[in-house]
PDB file of C-alpha atoms in Angstrom:
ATOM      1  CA  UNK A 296     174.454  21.680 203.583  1.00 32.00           C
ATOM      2  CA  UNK A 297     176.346  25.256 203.815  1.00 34.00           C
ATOM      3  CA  UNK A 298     179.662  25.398 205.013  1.00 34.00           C
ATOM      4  CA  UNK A 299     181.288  28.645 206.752  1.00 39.00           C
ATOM      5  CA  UNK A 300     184.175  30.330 204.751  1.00 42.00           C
ATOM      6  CA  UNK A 301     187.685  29.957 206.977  1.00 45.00           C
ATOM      7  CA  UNK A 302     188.965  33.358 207.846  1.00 46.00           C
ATOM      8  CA  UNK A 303     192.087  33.448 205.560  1.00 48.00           C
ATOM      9  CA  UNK A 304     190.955  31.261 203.332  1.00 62.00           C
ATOM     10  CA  UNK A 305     188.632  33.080 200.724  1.00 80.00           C
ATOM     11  CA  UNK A 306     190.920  35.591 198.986  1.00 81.00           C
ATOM     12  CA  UNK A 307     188.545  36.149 196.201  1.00 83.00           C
ATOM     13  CA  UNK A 308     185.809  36.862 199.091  1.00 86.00           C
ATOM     14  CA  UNK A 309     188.582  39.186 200.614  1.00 87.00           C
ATOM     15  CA  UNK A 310     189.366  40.679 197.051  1.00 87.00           C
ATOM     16  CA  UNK A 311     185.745  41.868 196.355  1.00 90.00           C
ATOM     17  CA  UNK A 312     184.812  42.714 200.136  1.00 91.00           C
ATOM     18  CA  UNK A 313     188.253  45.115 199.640  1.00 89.00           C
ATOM     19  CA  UNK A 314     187.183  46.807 196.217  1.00 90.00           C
ATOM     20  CA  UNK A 315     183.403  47.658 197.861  1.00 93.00           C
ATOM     21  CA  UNK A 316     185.550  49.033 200.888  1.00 92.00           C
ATOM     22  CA  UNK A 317     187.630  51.524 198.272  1.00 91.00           C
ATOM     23  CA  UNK A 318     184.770  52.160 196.573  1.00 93.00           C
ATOM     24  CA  UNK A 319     183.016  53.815 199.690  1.00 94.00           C
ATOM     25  CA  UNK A 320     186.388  55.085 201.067  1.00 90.00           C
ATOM     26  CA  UNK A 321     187.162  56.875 197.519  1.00 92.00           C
ATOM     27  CA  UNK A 322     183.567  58.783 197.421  1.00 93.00           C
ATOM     28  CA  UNK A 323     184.159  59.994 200.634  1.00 94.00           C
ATOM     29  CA  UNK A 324     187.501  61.659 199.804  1.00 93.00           C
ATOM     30  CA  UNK A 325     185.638  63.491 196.983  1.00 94.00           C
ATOM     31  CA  UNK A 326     182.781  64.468 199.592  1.00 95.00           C
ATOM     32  CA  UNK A 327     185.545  65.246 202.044  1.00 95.00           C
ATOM     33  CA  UNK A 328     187.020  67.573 199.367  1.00 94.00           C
ATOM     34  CA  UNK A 329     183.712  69.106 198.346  1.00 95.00           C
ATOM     35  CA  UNK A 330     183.389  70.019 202.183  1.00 95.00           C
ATOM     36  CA  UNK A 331     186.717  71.379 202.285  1.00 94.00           C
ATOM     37  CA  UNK A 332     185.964  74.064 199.702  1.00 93.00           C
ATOM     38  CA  UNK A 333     183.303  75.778 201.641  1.00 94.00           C
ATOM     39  CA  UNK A 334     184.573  75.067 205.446  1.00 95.00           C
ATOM     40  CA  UNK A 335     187.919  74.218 207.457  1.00 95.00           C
ATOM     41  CA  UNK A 336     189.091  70.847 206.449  1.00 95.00           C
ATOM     42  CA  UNK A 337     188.871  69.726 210.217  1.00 95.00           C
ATOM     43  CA  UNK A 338     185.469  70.278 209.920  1.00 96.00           C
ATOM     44  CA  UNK A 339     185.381  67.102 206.907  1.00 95.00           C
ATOM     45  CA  UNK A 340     187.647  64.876 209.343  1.00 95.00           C
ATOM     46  CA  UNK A 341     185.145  65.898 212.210  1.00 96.00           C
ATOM     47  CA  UNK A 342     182.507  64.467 210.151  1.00 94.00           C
ATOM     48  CA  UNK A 343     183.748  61.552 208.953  1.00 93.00           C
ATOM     49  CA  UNK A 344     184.592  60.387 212.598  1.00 93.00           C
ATOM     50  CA  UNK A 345     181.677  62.055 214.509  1.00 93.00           C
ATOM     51  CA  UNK A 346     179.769  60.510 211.738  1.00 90.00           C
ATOM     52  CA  UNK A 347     180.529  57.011 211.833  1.00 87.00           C
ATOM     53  CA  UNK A 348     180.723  56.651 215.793  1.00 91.00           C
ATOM     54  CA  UNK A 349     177.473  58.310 215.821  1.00 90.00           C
ATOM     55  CA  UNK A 350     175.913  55.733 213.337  1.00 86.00           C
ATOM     56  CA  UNK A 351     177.503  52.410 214.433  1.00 85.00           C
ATOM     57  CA  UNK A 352     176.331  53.676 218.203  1.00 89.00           C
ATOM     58  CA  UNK A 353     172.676  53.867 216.861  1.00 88.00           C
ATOM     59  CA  UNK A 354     172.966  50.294 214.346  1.00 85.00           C
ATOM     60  CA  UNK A 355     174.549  48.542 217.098  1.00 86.00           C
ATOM     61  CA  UNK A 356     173.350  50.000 220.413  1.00 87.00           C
ATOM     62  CA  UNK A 357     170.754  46.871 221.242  1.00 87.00           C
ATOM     63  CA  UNK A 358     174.334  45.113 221.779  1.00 87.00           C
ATOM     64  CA  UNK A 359     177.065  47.969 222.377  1.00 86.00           C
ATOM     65  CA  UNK A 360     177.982  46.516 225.414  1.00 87.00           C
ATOM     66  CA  UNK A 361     179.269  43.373 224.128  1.00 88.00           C
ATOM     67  CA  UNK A 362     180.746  44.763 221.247  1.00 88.00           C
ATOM     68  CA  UNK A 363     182.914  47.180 223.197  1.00 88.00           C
ATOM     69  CA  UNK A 364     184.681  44.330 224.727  1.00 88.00           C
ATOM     70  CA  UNK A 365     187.994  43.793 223.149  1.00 88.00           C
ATOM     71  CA  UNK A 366     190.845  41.684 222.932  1.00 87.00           C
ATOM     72  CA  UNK A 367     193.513  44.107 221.879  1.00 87.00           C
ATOM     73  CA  UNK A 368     193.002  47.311 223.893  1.00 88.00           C
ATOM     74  CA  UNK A 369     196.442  49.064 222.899  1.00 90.00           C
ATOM     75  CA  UNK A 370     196.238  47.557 219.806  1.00 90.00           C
ATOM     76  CA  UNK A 371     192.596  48.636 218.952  1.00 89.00           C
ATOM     77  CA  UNK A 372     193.593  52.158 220.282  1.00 91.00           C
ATOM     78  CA  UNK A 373     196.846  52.175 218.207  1.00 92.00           C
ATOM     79  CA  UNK A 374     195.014  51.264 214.649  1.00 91.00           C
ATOM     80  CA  UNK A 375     193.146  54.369 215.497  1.00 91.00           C
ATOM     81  CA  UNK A 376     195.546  56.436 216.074  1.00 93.00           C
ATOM     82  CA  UNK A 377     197.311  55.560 212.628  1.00 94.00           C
ATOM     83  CA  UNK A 378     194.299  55.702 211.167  1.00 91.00           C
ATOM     84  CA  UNK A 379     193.182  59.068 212.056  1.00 94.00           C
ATOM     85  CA  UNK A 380     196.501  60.271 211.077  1.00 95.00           C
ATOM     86  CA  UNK A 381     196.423  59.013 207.739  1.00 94.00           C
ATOM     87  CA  UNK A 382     192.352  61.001 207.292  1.00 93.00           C
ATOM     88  CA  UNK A 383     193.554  63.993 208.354  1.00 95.00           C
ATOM     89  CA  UNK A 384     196.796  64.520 206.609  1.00 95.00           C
ATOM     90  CA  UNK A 385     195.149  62.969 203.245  1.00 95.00           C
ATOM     91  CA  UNK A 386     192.023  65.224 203.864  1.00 95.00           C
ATOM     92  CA  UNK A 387     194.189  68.511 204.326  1.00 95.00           C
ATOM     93  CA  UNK A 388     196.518  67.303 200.894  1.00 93.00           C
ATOM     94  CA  UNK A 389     193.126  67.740 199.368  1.00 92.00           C
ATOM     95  CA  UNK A 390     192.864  71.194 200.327  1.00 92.00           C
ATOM     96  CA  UNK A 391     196.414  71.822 198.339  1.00 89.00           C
ATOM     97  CA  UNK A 392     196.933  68.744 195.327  1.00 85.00           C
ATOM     98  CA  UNK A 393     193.901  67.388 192.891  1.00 87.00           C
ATOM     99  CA  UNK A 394     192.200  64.377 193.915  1.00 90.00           C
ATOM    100  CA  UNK A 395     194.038  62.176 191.675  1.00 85.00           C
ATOM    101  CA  UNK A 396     197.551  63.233 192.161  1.00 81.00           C
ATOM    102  CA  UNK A 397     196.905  63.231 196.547  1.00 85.00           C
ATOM    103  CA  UNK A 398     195.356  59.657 195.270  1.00 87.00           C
ATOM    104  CA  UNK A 399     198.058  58.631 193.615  1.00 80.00           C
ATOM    105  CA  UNK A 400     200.562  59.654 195.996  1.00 79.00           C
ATOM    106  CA  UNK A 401     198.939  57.715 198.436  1.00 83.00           C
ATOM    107  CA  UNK A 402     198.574  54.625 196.155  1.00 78.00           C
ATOM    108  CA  UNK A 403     202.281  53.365 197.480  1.00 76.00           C
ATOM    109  CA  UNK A 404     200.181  52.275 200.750  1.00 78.00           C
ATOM    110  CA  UNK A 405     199.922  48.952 198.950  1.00 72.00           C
ATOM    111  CA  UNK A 406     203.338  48.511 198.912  1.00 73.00           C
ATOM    112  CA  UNK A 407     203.597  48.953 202.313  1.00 76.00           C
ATOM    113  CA  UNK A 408     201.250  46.625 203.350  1.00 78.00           C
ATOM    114  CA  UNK A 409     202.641  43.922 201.451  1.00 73.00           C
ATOM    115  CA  UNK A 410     206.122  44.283 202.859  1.00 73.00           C
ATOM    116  CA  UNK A 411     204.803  44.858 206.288  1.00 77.00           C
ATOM    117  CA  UNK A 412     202.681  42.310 205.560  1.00 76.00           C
ATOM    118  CA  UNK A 413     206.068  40.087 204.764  1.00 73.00           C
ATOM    119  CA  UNK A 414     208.400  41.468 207.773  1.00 74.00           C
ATOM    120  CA  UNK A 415     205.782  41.623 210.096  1.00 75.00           C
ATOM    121  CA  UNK A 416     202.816  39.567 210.292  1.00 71.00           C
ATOM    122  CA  UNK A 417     204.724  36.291 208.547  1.00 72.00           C
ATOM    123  CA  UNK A 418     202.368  36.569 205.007  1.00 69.00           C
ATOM    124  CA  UNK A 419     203.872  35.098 202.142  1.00 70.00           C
ATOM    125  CA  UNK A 420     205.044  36.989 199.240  1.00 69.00           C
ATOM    126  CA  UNK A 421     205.008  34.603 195.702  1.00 74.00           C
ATOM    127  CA  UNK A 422     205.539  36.009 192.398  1.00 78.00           C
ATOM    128  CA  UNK A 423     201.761  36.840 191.639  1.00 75.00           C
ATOM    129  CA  UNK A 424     201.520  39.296 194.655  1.00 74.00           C
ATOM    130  CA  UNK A 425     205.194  40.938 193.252  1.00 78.00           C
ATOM    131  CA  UNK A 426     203.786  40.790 189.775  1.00 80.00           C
ATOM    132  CA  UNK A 427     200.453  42.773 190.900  1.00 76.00           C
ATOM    133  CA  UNK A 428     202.222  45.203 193.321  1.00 76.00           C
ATOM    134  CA  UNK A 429     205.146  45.954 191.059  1.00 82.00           C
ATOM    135  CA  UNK A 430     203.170  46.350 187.917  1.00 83.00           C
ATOM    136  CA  UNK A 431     200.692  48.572 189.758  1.00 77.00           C
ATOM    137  CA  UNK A 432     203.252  50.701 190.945  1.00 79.00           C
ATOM    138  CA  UNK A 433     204.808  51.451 188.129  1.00 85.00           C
ATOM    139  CA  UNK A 434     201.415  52.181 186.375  1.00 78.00           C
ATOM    140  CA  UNK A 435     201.448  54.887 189.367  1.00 76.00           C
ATOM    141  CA  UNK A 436     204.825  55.733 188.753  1.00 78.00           C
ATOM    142  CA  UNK A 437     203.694  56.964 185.357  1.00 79.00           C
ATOM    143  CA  UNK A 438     200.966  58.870 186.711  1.00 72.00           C
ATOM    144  CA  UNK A 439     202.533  60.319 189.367  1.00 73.00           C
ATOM    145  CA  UNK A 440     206.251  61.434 187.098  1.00 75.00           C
ATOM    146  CA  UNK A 441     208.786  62.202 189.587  1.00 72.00           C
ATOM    147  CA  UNK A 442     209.855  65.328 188.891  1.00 66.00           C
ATOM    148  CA  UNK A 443     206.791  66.926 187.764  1.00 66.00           C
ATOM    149  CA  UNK A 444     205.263  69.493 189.883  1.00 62.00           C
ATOM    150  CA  UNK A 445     203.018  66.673 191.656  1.00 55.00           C
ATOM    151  CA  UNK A 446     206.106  66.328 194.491  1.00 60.00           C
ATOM    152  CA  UNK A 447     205.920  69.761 195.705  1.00 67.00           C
ATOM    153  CA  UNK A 448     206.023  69.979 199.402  1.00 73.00           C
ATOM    154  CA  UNK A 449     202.373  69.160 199.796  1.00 80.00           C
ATOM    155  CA  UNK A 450     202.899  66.153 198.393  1.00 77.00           C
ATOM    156  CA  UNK A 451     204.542  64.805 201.396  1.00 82.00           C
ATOM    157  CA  UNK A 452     201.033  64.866 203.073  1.00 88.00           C
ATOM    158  CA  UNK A 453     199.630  61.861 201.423  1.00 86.00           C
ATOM    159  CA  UNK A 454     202.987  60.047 201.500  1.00 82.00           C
ATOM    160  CA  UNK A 455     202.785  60.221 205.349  1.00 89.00           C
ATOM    161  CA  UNK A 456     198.960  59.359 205.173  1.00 93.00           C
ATOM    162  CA  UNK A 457     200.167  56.625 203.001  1.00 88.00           C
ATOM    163  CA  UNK A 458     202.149  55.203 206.076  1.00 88.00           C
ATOM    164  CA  UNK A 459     199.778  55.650 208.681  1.00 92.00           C
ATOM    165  CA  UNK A 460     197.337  54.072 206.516  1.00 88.00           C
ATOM    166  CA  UNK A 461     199.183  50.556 205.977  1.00 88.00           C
ATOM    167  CA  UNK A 462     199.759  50.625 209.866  1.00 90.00           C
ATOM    168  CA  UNK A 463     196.212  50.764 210.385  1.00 89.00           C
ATOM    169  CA  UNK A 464     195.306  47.657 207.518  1.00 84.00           C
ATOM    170  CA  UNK A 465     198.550  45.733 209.091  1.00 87.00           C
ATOM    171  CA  UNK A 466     197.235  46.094 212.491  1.00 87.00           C
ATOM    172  CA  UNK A 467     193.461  45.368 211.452  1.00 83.00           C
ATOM    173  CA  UNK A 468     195.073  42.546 209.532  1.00 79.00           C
ATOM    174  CA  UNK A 469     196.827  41.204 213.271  1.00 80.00           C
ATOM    175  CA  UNK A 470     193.369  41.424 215.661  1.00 80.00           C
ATOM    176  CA  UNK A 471     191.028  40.322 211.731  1.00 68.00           C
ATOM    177  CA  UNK A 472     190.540  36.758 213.087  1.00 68.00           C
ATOM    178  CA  UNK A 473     190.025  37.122 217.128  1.00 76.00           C
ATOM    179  CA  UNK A 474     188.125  40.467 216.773  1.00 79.00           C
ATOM    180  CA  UNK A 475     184.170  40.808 216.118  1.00 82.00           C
ATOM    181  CA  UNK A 476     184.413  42.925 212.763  1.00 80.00           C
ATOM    182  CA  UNK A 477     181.895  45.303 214.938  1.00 84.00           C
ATOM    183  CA  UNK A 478     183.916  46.032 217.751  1.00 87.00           C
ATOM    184  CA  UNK A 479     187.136  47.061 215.507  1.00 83.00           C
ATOM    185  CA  UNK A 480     184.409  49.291 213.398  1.00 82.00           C
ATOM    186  CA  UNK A 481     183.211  50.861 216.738  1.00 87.00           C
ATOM    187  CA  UNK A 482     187.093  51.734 218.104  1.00 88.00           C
ATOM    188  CA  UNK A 483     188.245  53.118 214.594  1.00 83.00           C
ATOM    189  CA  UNK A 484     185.987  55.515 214.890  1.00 85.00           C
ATOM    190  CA  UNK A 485     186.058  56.206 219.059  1.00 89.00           C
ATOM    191  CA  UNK A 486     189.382  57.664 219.092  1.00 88.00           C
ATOM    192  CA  UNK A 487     188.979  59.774 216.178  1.00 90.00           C
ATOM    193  CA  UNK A 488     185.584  61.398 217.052  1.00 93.00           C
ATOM    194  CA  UNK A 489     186.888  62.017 220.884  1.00 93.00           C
ATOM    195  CA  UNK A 490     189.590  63.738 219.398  1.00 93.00           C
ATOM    196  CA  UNK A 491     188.815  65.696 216.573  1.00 94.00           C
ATOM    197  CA  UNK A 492     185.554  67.256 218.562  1.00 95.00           C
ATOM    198  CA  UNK A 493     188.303  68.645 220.954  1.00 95.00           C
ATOM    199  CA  UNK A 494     189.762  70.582 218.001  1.00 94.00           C
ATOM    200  CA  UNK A 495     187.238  71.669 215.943  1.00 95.00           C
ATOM    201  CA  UNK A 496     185.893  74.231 217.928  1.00 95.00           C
ATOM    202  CA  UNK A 497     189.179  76.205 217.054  1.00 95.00           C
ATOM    203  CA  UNK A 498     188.648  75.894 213.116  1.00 94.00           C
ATOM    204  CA  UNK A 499     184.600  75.913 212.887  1.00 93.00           C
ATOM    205  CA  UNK A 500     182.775  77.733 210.471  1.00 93.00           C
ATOM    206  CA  UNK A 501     178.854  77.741 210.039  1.00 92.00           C
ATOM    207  CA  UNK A 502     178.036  75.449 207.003  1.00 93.00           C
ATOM    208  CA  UNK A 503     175.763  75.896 204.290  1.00 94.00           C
ATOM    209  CA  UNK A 504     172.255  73.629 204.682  1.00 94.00           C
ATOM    210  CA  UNK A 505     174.298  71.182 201.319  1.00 95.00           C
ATOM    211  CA  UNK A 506     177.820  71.468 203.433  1.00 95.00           C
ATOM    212  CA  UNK A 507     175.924  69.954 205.929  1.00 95.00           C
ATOM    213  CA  UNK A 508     174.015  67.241 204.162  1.00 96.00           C
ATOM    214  CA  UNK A 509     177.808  66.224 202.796  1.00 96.00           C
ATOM    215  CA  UNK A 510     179.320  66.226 205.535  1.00 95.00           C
ATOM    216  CA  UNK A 511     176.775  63.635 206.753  1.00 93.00           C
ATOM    217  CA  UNK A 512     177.063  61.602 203.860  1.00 94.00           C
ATOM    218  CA  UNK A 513     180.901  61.481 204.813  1.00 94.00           C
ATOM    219  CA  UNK A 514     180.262  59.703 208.037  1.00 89.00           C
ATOM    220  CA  UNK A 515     178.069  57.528 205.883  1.00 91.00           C
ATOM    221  CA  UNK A 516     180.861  56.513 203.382  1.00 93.00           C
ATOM    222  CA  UNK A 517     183.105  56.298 205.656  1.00 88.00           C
ATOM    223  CA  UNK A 518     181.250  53.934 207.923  1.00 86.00           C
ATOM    224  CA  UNK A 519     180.974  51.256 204.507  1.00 91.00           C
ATOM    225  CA  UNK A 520     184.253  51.869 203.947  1.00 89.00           C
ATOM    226  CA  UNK A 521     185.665  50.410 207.010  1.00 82.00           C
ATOM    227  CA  UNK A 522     183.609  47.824 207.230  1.00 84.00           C
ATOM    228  CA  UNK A 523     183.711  46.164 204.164  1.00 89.00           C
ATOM    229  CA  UNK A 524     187.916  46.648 204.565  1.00 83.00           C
ATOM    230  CA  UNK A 525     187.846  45.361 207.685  1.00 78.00           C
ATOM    231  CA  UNK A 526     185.607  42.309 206.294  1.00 83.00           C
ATOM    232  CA  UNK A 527     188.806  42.034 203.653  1.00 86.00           C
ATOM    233  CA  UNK A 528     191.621  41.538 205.856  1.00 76.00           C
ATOM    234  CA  UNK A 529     189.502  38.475 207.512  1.00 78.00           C
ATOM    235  CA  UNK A 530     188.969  36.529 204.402  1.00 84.00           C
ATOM    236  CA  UNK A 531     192.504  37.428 202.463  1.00 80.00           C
ATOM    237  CA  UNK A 532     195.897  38.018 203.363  1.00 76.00           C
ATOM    238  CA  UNK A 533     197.373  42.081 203.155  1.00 67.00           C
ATOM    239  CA  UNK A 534     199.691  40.679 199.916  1.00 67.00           C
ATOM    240  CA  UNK A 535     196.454  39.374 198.557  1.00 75.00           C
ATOM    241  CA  UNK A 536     194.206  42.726 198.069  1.00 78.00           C
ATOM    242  CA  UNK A 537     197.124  45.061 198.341  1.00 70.00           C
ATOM    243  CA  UNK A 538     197.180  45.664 194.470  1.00 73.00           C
ATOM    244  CA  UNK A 539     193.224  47.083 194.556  1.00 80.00           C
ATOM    245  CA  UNK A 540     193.705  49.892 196.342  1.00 78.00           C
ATOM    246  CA  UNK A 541     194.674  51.287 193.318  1.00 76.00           C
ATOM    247  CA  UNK A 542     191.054  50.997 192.261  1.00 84.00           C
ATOM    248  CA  UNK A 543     190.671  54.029 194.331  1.00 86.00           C
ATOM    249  CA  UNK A 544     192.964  55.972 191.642  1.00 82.00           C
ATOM    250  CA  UNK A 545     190.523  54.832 189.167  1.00 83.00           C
ATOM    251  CA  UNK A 546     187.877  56.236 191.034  1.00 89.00           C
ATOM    252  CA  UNK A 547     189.204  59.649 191.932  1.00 89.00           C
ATOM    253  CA  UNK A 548     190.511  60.112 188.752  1.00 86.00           C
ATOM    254  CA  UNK A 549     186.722  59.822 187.468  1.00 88.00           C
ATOM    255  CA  UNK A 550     185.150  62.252 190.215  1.00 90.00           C
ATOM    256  CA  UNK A 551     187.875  64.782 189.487  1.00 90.00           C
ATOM    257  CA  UNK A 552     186.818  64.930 185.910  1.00 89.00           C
ATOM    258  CA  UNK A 553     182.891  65.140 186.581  1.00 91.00           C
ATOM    259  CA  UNK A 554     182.801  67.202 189.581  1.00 92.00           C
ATOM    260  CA  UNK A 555     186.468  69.085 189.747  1.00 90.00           C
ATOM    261  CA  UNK A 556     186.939  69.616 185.957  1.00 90.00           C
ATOM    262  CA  UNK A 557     190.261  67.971 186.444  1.00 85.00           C
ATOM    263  CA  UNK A 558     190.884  65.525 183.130  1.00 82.00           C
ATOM    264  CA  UNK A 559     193.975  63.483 183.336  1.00 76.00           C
ATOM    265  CA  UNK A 560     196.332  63.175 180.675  1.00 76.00           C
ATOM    266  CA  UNK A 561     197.256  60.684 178.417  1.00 82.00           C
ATOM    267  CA  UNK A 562     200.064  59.009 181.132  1.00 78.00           C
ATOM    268  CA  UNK A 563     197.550  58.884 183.253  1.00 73.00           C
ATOM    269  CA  UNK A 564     195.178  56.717 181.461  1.00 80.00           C
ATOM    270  CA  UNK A 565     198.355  54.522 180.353  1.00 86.00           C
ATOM    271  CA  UNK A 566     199.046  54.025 184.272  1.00 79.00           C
ATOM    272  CA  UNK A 567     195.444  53.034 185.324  1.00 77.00           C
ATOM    273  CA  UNK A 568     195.314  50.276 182.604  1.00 82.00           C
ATOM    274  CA  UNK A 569     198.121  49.112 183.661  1.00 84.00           C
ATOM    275  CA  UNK A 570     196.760  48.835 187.492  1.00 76.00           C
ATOM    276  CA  UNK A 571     193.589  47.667 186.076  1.00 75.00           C
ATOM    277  CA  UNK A 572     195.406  44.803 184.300  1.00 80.00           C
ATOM    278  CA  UNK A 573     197.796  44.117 187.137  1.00 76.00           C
ATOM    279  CA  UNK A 574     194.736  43.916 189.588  1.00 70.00           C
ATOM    280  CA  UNK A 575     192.492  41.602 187.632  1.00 72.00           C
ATOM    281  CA  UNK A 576     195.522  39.295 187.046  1.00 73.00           C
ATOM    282  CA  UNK A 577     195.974  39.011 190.651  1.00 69.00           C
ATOM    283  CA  UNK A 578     192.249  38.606 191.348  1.00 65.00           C
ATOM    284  CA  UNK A 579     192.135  35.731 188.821  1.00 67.00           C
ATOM    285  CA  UNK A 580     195.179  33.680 189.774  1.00 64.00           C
ATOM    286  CA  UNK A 581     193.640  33.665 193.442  1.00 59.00           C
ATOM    287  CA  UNK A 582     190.696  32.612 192.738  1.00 60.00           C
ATOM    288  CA  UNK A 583     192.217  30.185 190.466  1.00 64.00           C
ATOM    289  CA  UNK A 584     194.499  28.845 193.727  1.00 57.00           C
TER     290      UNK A 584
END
């Protein structure tokens, strides 16, 4: 006989449905940044909206009506907001920082979410979750090097993304259990597809036939993304996967060097193993518990 995992009560389900979630979130920051390079960077956010509304619509249109119904109206419509503030200033750092430093930068999101996570929504916060986030930001720390010319004023893009991104996880985190995973897919989407194809008339450029395939493939990625993260946050608490989002560093420090020619140094490979080691330490000991 099967039994149904307790939302809140798998963290190792949470863990792995979190890292999928980066994964797909990750690649489309280095789509969104190919795009960028041969139109308007509205035209990448465009896409990524436009793109998932357009295919959760079609996946789940036998039953759109019932998934439209929600619980949390202002709630739903707030997520969104932070969340589409968060795309479009990281998308637009893009445009001025290489994908690993606007990554970076962005990596103190986890932080956030744990602490908001603590002050807001109750979640405990025990020595393995302090272990994990602390160790992982420090392993960023040494990436980032305050000081360097990483924090020039376009680095404050992704720090504010970085806020507007743990709002959005803490909120998701708040309607997770009482909220079909579909219908909190279709409104992070809504919002941002209503309102980015009111302003990108004003920046649109024609697209190459390959800009266009990309920025198709952006909707795609970003459509994974969100679901599998929004999977996460019903199976594991924000403290729990807050340390992997720093597998996204890993990831865009890869696609920098293969597509963007941009090789990290050696602090940078010193401050991914240490997130790497600071996020399968916390993966094991709750699994373990």
């Amino acid at each position: 006989m099967t039994t149904q995992a307790i939302p809140g009560q798998n963290p190792a389900k949470g863990i792995l449905f979190y890292m999928t979630g980066i994964f797909f979130m990750a690649t489309m920051d280095v789509i969104a940044k190919l795009v960028a390079q041969d139109v308007h960077v509205a035209m990448a956010v465009w896409a990524r909206y436009a793109g998932q509304t357009a295919l959760v619509t079609l996946i789940f249109l036998p039953n759109l009506r019932t998934i439209a119904r929600t619980r949390y109206p202002f709630l739903q419509f707030l997520r969104s907001a932070f969340l589409l503030m968060g795309t479009s200033l990281f998308f637009l750092s893009l445009t001025k920082l290489d994908l690993a430093e606007a990554t970076a930068i962005m990596d103190i999101n986890p932080i956030l979410i744990t602490l908001g996570g603590a002050l807001l929504l109750g979640e405990t916060f025990g020595p393995r979750r302090a272990f994990g986030v602390g160790a992982a930001l420090i392993g960023a720390l040494i990436i980032i090097r305050p000081g360097t010319d990483v924090f020039s004023p376009a680095a404050f893009l992704p720090l504010i993304a970085a806020t507007g991104y743990a709002s959005f996880v803490l909120i998701t985190r708040k309607v997770g259990h009482d909220e079909d995973p579909r219908t909190s897919l279709f409104y992070a989407a809504l919002l941002g597809a209503l309102a980015t194809t009111l302003v990108v008339p004003f920046f649109w450029e024609t697209p190459a036939p390959f800009t266009i395939f990309l920025m198709l493939l952006i909707g795609v990625a970003g459509s994974l993304g969100q679901f599998f993260l929004i999977r996460a946050v019903q199976f594991a608490e924000a403290g729990a996967i807050a340390p992997f989002s720093y597998l996204g560093l890993l990831i865009a420090a890869f696609w920098g060097m293969v597509i963007f020619g941009e090789y990290p140094d050696l602090a940078t490979w010193i401050g991914a193993t240490i997130i790497v080691i600071a996020g399968v330490y916390v993966w094991h000991r709750e699994r373990v518990t």
